[in-house]
Structure formats: C-alpha cells, structure tokens
XYZ file of C-alpha atoms in Angstrom:
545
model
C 66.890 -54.765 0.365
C 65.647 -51.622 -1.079
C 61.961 -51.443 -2.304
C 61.279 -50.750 -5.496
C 59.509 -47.654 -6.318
C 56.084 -47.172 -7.538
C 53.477 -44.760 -9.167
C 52.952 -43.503 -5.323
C 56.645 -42.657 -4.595
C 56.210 -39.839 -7.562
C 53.256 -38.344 -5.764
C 55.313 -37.735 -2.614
C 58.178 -37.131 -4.050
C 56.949 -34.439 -6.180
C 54.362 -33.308 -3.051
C 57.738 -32.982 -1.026
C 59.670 -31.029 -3.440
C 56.948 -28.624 -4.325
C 56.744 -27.713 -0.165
C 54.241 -30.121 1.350
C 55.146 -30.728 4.662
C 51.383 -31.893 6.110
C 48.981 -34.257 3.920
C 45.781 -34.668 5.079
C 44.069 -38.498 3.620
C 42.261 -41.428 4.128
C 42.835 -44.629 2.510
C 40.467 -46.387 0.216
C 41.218 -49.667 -2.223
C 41.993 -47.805 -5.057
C 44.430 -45.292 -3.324
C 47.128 -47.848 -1.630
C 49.915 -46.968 -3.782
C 49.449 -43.478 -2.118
C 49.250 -44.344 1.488
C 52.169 -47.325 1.020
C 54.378 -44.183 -0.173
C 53.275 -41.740 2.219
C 54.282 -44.654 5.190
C 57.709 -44.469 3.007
C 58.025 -40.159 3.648
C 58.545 -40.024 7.614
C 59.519 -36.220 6.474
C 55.821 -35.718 5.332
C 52.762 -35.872 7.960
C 49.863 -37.367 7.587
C 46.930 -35.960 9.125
C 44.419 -38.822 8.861
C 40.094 -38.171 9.107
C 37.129 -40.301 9.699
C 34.975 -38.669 6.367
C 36.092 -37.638 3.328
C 33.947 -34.279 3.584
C 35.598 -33.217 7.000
C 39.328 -34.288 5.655
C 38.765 -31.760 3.046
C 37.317 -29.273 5.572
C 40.624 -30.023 7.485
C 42.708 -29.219 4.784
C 41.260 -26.081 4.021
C 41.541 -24.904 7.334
C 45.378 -26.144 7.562
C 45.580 -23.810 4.538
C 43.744 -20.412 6.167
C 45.915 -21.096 8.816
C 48.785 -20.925 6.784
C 47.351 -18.108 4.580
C 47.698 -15.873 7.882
C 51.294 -16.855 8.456
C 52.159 -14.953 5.022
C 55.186 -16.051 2.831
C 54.390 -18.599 -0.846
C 51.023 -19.855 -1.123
C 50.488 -22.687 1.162
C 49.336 -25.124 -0.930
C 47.502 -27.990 0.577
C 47.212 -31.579 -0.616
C 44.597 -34.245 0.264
C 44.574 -37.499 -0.843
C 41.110 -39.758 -1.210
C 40.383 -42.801 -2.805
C 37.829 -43.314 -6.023
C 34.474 -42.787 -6.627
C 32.112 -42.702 -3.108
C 35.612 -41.008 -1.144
C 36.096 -38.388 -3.762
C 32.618 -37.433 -4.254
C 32.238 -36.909 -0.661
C 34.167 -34.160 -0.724
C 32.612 -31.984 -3.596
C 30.771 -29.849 -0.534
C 33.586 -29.229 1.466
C 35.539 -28.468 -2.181
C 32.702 -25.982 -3.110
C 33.333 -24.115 0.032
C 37.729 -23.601 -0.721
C 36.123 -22.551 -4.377
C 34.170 -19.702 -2.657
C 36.353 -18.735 -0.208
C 39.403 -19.218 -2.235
C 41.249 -21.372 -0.509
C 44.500 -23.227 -1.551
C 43.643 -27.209 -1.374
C 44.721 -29.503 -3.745
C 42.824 -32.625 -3.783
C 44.818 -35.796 -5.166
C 42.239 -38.934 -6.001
C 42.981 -42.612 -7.035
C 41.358 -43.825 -10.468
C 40.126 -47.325 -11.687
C 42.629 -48.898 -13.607
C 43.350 -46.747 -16.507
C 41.705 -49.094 -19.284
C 38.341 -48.476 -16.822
C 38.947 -44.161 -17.986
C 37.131 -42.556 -20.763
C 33.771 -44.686 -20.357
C 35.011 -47.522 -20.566
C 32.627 -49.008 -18.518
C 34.949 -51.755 -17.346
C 32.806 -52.746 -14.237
C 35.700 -51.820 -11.382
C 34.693 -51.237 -8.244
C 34.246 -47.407 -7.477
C 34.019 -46.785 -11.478
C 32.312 -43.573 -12.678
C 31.546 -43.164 -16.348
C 33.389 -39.549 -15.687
C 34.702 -38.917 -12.708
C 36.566 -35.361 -13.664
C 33.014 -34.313 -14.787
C 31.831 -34.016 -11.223
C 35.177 -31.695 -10.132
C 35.278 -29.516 -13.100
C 32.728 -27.133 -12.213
C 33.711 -26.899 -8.357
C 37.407 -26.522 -8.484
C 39.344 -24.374 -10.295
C 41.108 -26.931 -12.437
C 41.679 -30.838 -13.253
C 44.452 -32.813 -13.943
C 44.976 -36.713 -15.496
C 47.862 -38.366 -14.869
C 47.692 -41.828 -16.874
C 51.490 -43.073 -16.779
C 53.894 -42.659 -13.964
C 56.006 -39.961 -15.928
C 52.606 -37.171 -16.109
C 52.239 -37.662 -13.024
C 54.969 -34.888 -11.697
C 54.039 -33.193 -14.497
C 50.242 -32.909 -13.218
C 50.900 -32.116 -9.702
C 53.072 -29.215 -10.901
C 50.401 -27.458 -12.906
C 47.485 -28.446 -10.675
C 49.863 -27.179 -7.309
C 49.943 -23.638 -9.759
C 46.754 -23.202 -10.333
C 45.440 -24.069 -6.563
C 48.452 -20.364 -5.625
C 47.212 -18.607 -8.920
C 45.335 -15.450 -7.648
C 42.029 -16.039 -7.043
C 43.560 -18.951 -5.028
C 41.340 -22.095 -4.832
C 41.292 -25.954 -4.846
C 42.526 -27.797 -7.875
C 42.080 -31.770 -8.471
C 44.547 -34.358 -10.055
C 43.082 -38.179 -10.519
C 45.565 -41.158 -11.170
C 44.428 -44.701 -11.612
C 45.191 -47.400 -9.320
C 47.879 -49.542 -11.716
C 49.435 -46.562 -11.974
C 50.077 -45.666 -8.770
C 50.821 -49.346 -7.980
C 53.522 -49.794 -11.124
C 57.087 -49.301 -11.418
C 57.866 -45.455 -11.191
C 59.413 -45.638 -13.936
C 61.729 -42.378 -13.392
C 64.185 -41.245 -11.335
C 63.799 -39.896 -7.836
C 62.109 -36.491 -8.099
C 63.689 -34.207 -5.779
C 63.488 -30.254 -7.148
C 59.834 -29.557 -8.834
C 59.512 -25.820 -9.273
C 55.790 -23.884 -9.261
C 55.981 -20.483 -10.006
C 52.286 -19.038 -9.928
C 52.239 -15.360 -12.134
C 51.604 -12.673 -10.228
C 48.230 -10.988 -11.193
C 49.024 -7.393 -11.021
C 46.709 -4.488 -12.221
C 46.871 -2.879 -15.643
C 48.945 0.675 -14.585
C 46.034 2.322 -17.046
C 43.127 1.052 -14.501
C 45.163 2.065 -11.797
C 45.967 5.569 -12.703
C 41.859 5.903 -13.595
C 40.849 4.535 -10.005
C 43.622 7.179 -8.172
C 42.179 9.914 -10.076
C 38.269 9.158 -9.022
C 39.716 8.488 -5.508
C 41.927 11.559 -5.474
C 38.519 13.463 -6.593
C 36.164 12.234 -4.112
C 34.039 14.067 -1.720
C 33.117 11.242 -0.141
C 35.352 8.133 -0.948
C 34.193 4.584 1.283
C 36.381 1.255 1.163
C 34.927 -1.921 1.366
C 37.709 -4.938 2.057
C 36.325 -8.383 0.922
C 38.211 -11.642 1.725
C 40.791 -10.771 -1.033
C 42.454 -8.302 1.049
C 42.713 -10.985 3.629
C 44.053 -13.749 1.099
C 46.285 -11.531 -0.201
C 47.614 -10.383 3.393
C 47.580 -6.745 2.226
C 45.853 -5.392 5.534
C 48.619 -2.940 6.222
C 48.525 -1.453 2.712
C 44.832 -1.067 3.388
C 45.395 0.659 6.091
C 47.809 3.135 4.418
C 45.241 3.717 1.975
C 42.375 4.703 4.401
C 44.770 6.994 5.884
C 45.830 8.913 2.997
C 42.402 8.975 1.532
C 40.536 9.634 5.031
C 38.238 7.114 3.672
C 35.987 4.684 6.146
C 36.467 0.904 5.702
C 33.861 -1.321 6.281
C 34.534 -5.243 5.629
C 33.006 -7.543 4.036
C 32.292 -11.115 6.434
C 35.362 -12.865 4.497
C 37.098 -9.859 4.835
C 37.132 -9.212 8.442
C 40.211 -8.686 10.592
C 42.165 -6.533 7.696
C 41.288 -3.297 9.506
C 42.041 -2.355 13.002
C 38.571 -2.803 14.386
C 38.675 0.265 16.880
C 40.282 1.798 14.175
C 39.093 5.684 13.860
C 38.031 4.694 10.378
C 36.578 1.315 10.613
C 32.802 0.936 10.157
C 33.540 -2.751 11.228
C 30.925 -5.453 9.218
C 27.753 -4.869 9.774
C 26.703 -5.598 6.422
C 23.258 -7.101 7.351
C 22.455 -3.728 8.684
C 20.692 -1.371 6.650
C 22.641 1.783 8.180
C 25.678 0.269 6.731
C 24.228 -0.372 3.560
C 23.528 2.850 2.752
C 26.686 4.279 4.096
C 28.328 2.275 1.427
C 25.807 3.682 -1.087
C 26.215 7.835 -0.442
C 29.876 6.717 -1.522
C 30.843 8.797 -4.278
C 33.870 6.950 -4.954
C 33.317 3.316 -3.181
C 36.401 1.349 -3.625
C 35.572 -2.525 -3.416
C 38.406 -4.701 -2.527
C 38.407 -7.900 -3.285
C 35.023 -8.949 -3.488
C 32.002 -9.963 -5.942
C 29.374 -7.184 -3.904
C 27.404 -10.958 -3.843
C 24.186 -11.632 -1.796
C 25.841 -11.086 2.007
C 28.123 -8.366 0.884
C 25.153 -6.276 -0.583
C 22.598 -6.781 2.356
C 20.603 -9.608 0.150
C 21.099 -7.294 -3.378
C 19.241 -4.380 -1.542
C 22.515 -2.158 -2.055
C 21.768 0.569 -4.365
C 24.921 2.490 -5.064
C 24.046 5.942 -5.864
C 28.293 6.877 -6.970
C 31.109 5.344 -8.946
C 32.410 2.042 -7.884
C 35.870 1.093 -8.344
C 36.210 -2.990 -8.245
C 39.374 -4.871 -7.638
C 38.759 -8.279 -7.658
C 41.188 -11.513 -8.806
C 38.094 -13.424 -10.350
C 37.434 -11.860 -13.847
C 34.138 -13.602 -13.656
C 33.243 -11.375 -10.335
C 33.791 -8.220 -11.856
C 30.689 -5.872 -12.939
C 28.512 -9.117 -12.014
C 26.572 -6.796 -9.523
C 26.944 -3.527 -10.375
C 29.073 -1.566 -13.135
C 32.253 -0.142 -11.960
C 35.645 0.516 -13.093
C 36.377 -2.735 -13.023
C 40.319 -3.947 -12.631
C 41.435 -8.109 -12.269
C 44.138 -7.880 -9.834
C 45.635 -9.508 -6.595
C 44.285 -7.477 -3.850
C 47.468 -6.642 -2.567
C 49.479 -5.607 -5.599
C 46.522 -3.217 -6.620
C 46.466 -1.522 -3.047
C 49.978 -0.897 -3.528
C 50.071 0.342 -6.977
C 47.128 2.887 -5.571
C 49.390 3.775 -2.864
C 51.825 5.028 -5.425
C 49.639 7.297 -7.182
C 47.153 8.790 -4.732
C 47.542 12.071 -2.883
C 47.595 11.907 1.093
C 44.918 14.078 2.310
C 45.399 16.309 5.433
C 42.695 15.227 8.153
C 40.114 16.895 8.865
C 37.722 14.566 11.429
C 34.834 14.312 8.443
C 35.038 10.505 7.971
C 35.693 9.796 11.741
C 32.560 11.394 12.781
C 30.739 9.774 10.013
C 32.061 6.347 11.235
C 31.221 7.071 14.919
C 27.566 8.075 13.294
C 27.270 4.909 11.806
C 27.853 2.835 14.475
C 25.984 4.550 16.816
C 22.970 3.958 14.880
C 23.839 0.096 14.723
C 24.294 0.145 18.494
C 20.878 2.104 18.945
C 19.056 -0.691 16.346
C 20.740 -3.184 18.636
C 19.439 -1.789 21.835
C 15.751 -1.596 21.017
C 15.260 -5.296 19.838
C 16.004 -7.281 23.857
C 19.273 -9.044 22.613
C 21.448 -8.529 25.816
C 22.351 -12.609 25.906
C 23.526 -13.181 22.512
C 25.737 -10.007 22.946
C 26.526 -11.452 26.019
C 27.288 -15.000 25.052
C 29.577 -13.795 22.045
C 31.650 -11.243 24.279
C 32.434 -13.883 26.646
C 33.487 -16.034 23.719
C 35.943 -13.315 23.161
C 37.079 -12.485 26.383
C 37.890 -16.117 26.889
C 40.820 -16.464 23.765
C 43.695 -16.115 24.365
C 45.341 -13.573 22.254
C 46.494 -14.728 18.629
C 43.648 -17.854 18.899
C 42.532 -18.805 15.865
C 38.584 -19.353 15.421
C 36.143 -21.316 13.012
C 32.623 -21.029 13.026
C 30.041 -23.087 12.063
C 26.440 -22.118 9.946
C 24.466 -21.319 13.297
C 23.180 -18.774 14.576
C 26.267 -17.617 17.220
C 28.705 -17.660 13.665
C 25.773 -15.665 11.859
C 26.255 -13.322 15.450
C 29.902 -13.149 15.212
C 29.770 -12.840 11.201
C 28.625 -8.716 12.073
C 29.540 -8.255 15.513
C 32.782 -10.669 16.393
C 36.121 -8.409 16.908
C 38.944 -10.472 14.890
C 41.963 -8.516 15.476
C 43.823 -10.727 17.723
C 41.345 -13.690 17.544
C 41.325 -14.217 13.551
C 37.902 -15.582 12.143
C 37.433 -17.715 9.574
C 33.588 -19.283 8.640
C 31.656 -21.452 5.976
C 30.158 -18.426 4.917
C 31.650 -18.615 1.248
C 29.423 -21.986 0.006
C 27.803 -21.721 3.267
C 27.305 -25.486 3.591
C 26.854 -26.945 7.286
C 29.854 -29.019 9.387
C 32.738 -26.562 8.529
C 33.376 -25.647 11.976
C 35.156 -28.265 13.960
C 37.281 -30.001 11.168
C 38.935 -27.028 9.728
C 39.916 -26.216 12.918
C 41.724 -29.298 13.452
C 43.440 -28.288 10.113
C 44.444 -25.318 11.828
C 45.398 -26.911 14.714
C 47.427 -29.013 12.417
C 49.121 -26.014 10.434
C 49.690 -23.862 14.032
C 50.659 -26.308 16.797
C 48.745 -23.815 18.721
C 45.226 -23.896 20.218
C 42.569 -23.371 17.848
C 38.172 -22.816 19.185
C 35.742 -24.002 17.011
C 32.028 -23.256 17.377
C 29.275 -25.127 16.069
C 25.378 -25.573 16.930
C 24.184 -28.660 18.093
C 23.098 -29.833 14.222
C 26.212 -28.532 12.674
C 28.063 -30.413 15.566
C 26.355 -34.020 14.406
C 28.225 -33.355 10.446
C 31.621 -33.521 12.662
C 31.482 -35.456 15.589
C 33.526 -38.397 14.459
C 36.498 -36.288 14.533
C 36.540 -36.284 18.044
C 38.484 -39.537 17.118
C 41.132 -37.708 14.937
C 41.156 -34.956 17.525
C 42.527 -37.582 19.728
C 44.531 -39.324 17.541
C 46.259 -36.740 16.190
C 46.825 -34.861 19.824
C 45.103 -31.515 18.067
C 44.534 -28.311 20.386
C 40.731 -28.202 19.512
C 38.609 -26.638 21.762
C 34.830 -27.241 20.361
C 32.061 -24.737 21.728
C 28.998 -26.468 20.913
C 25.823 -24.118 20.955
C 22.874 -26.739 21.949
C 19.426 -25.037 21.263
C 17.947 -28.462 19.992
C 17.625 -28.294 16.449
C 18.937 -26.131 13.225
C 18.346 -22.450 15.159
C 18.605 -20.397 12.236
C 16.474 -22.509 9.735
C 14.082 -22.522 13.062
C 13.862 -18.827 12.555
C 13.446 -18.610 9.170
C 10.624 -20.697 8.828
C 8.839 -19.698 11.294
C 9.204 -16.007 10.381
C 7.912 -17.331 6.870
C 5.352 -19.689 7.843
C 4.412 -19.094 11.019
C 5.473 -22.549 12.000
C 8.577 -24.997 11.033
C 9.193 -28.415 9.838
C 12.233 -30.643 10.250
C 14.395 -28.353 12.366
C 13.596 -30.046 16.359
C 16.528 -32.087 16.747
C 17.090 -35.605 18.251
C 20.499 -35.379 19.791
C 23.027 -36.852 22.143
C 24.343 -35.897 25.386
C 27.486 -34.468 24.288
C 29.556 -34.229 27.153
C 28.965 -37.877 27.522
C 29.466 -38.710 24.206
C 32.506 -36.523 24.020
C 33.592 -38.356 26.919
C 33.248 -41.901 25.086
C 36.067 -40.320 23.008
C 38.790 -39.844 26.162
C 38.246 -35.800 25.568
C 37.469 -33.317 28.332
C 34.310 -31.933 28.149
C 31.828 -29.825 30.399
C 28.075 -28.569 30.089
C 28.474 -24.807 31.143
C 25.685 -22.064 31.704
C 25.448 -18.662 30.362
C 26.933 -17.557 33.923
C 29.778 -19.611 33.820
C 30.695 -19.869 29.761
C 33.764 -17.350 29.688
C 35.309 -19.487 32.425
C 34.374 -22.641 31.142
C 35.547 -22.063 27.790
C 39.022 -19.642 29.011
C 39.960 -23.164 31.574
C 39.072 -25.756 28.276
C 41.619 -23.404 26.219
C 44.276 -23.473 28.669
C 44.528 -27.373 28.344
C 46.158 -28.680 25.925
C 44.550 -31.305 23.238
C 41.253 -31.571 22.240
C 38.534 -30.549 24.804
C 34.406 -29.238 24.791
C 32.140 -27.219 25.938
C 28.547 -27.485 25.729
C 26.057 -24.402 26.032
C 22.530 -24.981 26.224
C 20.847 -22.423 25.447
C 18.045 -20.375 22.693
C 19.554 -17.789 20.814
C 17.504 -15.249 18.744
C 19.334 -13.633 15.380
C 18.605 -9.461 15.351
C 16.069 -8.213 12.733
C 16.406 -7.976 9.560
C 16.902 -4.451 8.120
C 17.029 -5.177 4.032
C 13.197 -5.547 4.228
C-alpha cells in the first residue's frame, strides 16, 4: 500500500531537488509531518542534535565546510519545531548572519488559523513568530497551503546563496505539513542566485588609485574567503607588490609565509598603523568593524577602496570608494585592469618590518606557554584538518597568531556568542567525513557538552580540545583589568574526562608537556574523542590603548 503524501513530503522533496543531501533537525510536536517525511527520504541524512542552538551551530559549520570545498553555494537546511525550538536558535542564527553563512532554517507553525494573532491558545503559539527572525536572518518565508510551500523554499534557498550569503527562515504550520500534499511529486526545483558583480565604472576608478599608489596595502576580510577567491588575491598582491594583511574571518586566503603577508595581527597596534600609512588600502570584503579596526582606533591617513557584498557595510566606518560586489568577481575584474608592477623588494621588507616588531612586542610581555600551547596545537593536525574555535582565550590566541594554510580556521568571532566550537565542528565532520578539532574553554565547553551524545550517535570524527582554566578566562581578564577584581567568572565544573567517558568517547587529561602528543594520538582515531588541558592562560596586551 502506498502512503499518501503530505505537507512534509513537499519539504523534502523540494529540499532534495534543490541539492540537500544532509539535514540537520530535531523533532518537536508541531514539526512531525517533517520528520515522518524525512524517515520517508533514505537519500537525505539526517544529522540529529540534543539543543536547538547547537543543531544550528552544526549546520553552519556543515556549511563552512562546504564553503571550502568550492562549487554552488552549499545551502544548508535545518529543521526545528515551533515556538521554544525555534527561538533557541536565534543566537546560533545571529552568528551565520555575521559571518555569512549559508543555513536555511525550516520551522513548524501552529495550525494556520493560530497565524496572524490569532491568539488561538496552541501549544508553542507566538503572537508573531516571523517577528523574532526578521531582524537576524536575511529573509522570511510563509508557506500557508501545501502548494507555497515549494514555492517558499525556492526563494528562501536563493536568498540564504545570494552574495552576502547568510541564513534565511521559512515557517509552515503543523496542518499543513500534516495534510494531503496536494501536488504532484516535486522532483526538479531550480535556484539560480544573481551574481553580484561590480559596476565596470567603480572598477576602472579603484585600478586607477591602485595603479597610482606609492604605497598600496590589502586587507582580505571573510568575503574573500566566502567567495573562495584566495588565488585571485594572490595575483593581485603580486602585480601590485602590495602587503596583505587579513582580517580574523579572513584568514587562510593568503599564503601565510607568503613574502607579502603581514598575517592578522589586527589587535596589534604595529599592524594598525601599517594599514593606515596606506595610500591606497584596498579592503576586501569586510565592514573595517570593531576587530578589524583594532577597537575603531584605525585612523586611515589615505584613500580606501571598499569591496564589500553588504551595501549596508559600505562607508559605515570610514569613507572610501565604495563598490557592492562578490569578493571574487571584483578581484577579478581588478585583475583585468591593473598594471603588473616589476619588483623591487619595498613591500617585502616592509612586511618583514612589521612582523618583526609584533614578534619583539611578543617577546617582552613572558608569554612563552600560550605560544607554546597553540604551536603544539598546530603541529599536532594533520594536514588539511579542519578547526573551530570557541570564545576563549586559546581561539582569541589563534584569532592573531594561528597559521591556517593547511589547517583552515573557522571561529564565533562574527556574533561572537559562546558554545560555537564543538557543534559546528560536528557539522563539519558531517559535511567532510574527515577528522575535524574543536577547541573550547572549560565554560564554552558546558554550552555543548550534550553533543557528546550526537558525536556518538552519529559516529562524527570530533576531536574536542577542552582548555580547563576554571572559569570564563577572558571575561576573568577583563574584569579584573577593569576592576581590579571579578565577579561570576570562577567556574563549578565537571571532571571531563570522566564525564566524557559516561558518553563511551575516548578521552585523556594531558599536560602542557605532553599536549601535541595527546592531541596528534586523539586525531589519529577515528570518531569522537577529548582532550583536556588544565591549565591558566594569559591574553598579550592590549596595544589600541
């Protein structure tokens, strides 16, 4: 006997013919439609979670992940039930709107007669739900019969791959999804996001200033990276003889030994004014926001030329030639137009200046063991691994310092919000089959640790490096530096090798002597496994003061 179809059928259908391949959910009352048609879709996986905020987080690390492999946008969906379950996830939301990430979030409704205020009484009922997306995602989409419902996912699907990328949300009520579909099997849904390519005008202005600089300095934000244009950034550099420094979302599009990179040392002052005897700085990609500008200290003293996808990022700093474009199809409109320069050693030796005087700022201020403790971090990857950092003070560390060619880096440093870490790296995990290290402190860890679960249920290559200095480090150091004492950062925790133990997953307390081996033997085994550090680290000094 065949089953009928239902509103839910249309959801996967369409999910499947727009690309999905991996949905990340978790069921709730309102939502069973969806979950009784995703058991229907062997062909689609479901990646399940034990929060709604760290499914989200999951799916928008499944979606870096995919980012990095290059090819269409990689789109990816997450389903949650009403109300409590879709509200959880407005942080974890905030943080793909930042970083502009591709998720697109798929809720249940109340019965449709409950929409508009009705104020029916249903369980889970919000007077307006879609209020409390619209100002976190980038759009939001109503499906109230089964035939707007391919319609919905199409246009929200677009919008999530529309350059400046970012989550979207579509909400269908519950007798919806459980009714007759009403239609036809969908099978072919087509998305075709428009390419946002530069105005040739803009572009032949910026190639002129560039072509007439002295002194020209890039600076690659985390567009370059969405856009995967890091080896037409390079090009550029080299034709221009122009340093690159990158922004924190930005790092890994330049060759970090490169001759020309200044790396991302954007919380030191040396770097900040390198960017500001620019005459020309070129800013790719990025807002020039509060962590990009050393805390708004940046005082360019040339002309800036600003490429950036969000229309509502550019000139929101500082005035500049200002052009709305991909990342990638600007660099390679510049590359058309500007003149290669013959080299001369000029912006090498300024480079090797720079970071000469970040390594002498480094030297004087006692911080051999955090250098220590993130070099053995690296040393221990294996090439290609994937990494996702938590808000603590070793991701703050390897926001400046960490080298990501080869071990790509992705953080929570767009919204900034804490318990990014270890989900999105299961996400990853998810997307790349491959091992994946995630690093969180000990508070950041407590957001995630029911995911040790899904770690195990889902046999994900997770390897979790938990920093344990015994309470929120960072917030620790900021009070204290304010204040002179703190309040509300000593932490109660567990024993988390134990605890990690309760789970079935490997686990180990190392030592600062024995961390790279620790951590290089966890990521040699497959599944989920972690590592426990105990130990204080201190962040270096301030230098936008």
């Amino acid at each position: 006997m065949t089953e009928a179809r239902i509103g839910g059928d249309l959801v996967v259908e369409t999910l499947r013919a727009l690309g999905a391949r991996t949905v990340f959910g978790l069921p709730g009352q309102h939502a069973l439609g969806l979950f009784e048609a995703l058991r229907r879709a062997p062909d689609l996986r479901l990646v399940s979670s034990r929060v709604e905020n760290n499914l989200a987080f999951a799916a928008d690390g499944h979606a870096r992940a995919k980012l990095a492999e290059g090819g269409p946008v990689p789109v990816t969906p997450m389903i949650v039930s009403t109300g409590p379950g879709a509200l959880l996830t407005l942080a974890s939301l905030q943080e793909s709107r930042a970083s502009a990430v591709p998720v697109l979030g798929i809720s249940s409704q109340v019965p449709a007669a409950g929409l508009g205020g009705g104020r029916r009484g249903y369980l889970h009922e919000l007077p307006d739900q879609q209020a409390s997306f619209r100002d976190v995602v980038k759009s939001v989409h109503v499906a109230r019969t089964a035939s707007q419902i391919p319609g919905a996912l199409r246009a929200a699907w677009e919008s999530a791959a529309t350059a400046p990328y970012g989550p979207t949300w579509v909400e269908i009520p519950q007798d919806v999804l459980l009714g007759a579909a009403g239609l036809p099997p969908i099978t072919t849904v087509s998305a075709s996001p428009p390419p946002l390519a530069p105005q040739p005008e803009l572009i032949a202005e910026a190639a002129d200033l560039l072509a007439a600089a002295e002194n020209p300095v890039i600076l690659a934000g985390g567009g370059v990276a969405r856009a995967g244009a890091g080896e037409q950034l390079r090009e550029l550099a080299e034709a221009l003889r122009a340093p690159v420094l990158s922004t924190f979302g930005g790092k890994g599009v330049f060759g970090w030994d490169h001759p020309l990179s200044g790396q991302s040392w954007m919380e030191d002052w040396h770097s900040t004014e390198f960017l500001a005897d620019a005459d020309v700085l070129l800013v790719l990609g990025s807002g020039l926001g509060e962590l990009s500008s050393n805390y708004h200290r940046f005082a360019p003293r040339g002309r800036i030329v600003q490429v950036e996808a969000d229309a509502g990022k550019l000139e929101s700093n500082h005035p500049a030639l200002g052009i709305q474009a991909d990342a990638g199809l600007a660099l390679s409109a510049l590359l058309e137009r500007v003149p290669r320069r013959r080299p001369d050693g000029r912006a090498e030796r300024a480079v090797a200046e720079l970071l000469a005087k970040v390594r002498d700022r480094l030297a004087g201020q006692e911080l051999e063991r955090e250098q220590h403790v993130l070099a053995d971090v690296r040393a221990a990857l294996p090439e290609g691994t994937p990494t996702f950092w938590d808000m603590t003070i070793l991701g703050y560390w390897a926001w400046s310092a960490w080298n990501a060619d080869g071990a790509p880096m992705h953080s929570a440093q767009g919204a900034g919000g804490l318990g990014f870490g270890f989900p999105a790296a299961l996400g990853a995990a998810a997307a790349t089959g491959g091992g994946v290290l995630a690093v969180s402190g000990d508070g950041g860890a407590m957001y995630g640790i029911a995911e040790l679960a899904t770690a195990v249920e889902h046999g994900l290559d997770v390897t979790w490096l938990i920093v344990d200095d015994g309470g929120y480090g960072i917030l620790r150091e900021y009070l204290t530096g304010e204040f002179g004492q703190t309040t509300a950062t000593e932490l109660s925790r567990p024993d988390f090798v134990a605890l990690a133990g309760a789970f079935g997953v490997p686990a180990v307390r190392s030592s600062l002597g024995t961390l790279r081996a620790d951590l290089a033997d966890a990521l040699r085994s497959p599944g989920p496994s972690v590592v426990v550090l105990p130990t204080l680290l201190r962040m270096f000094a301030p230098t936008h003061e």
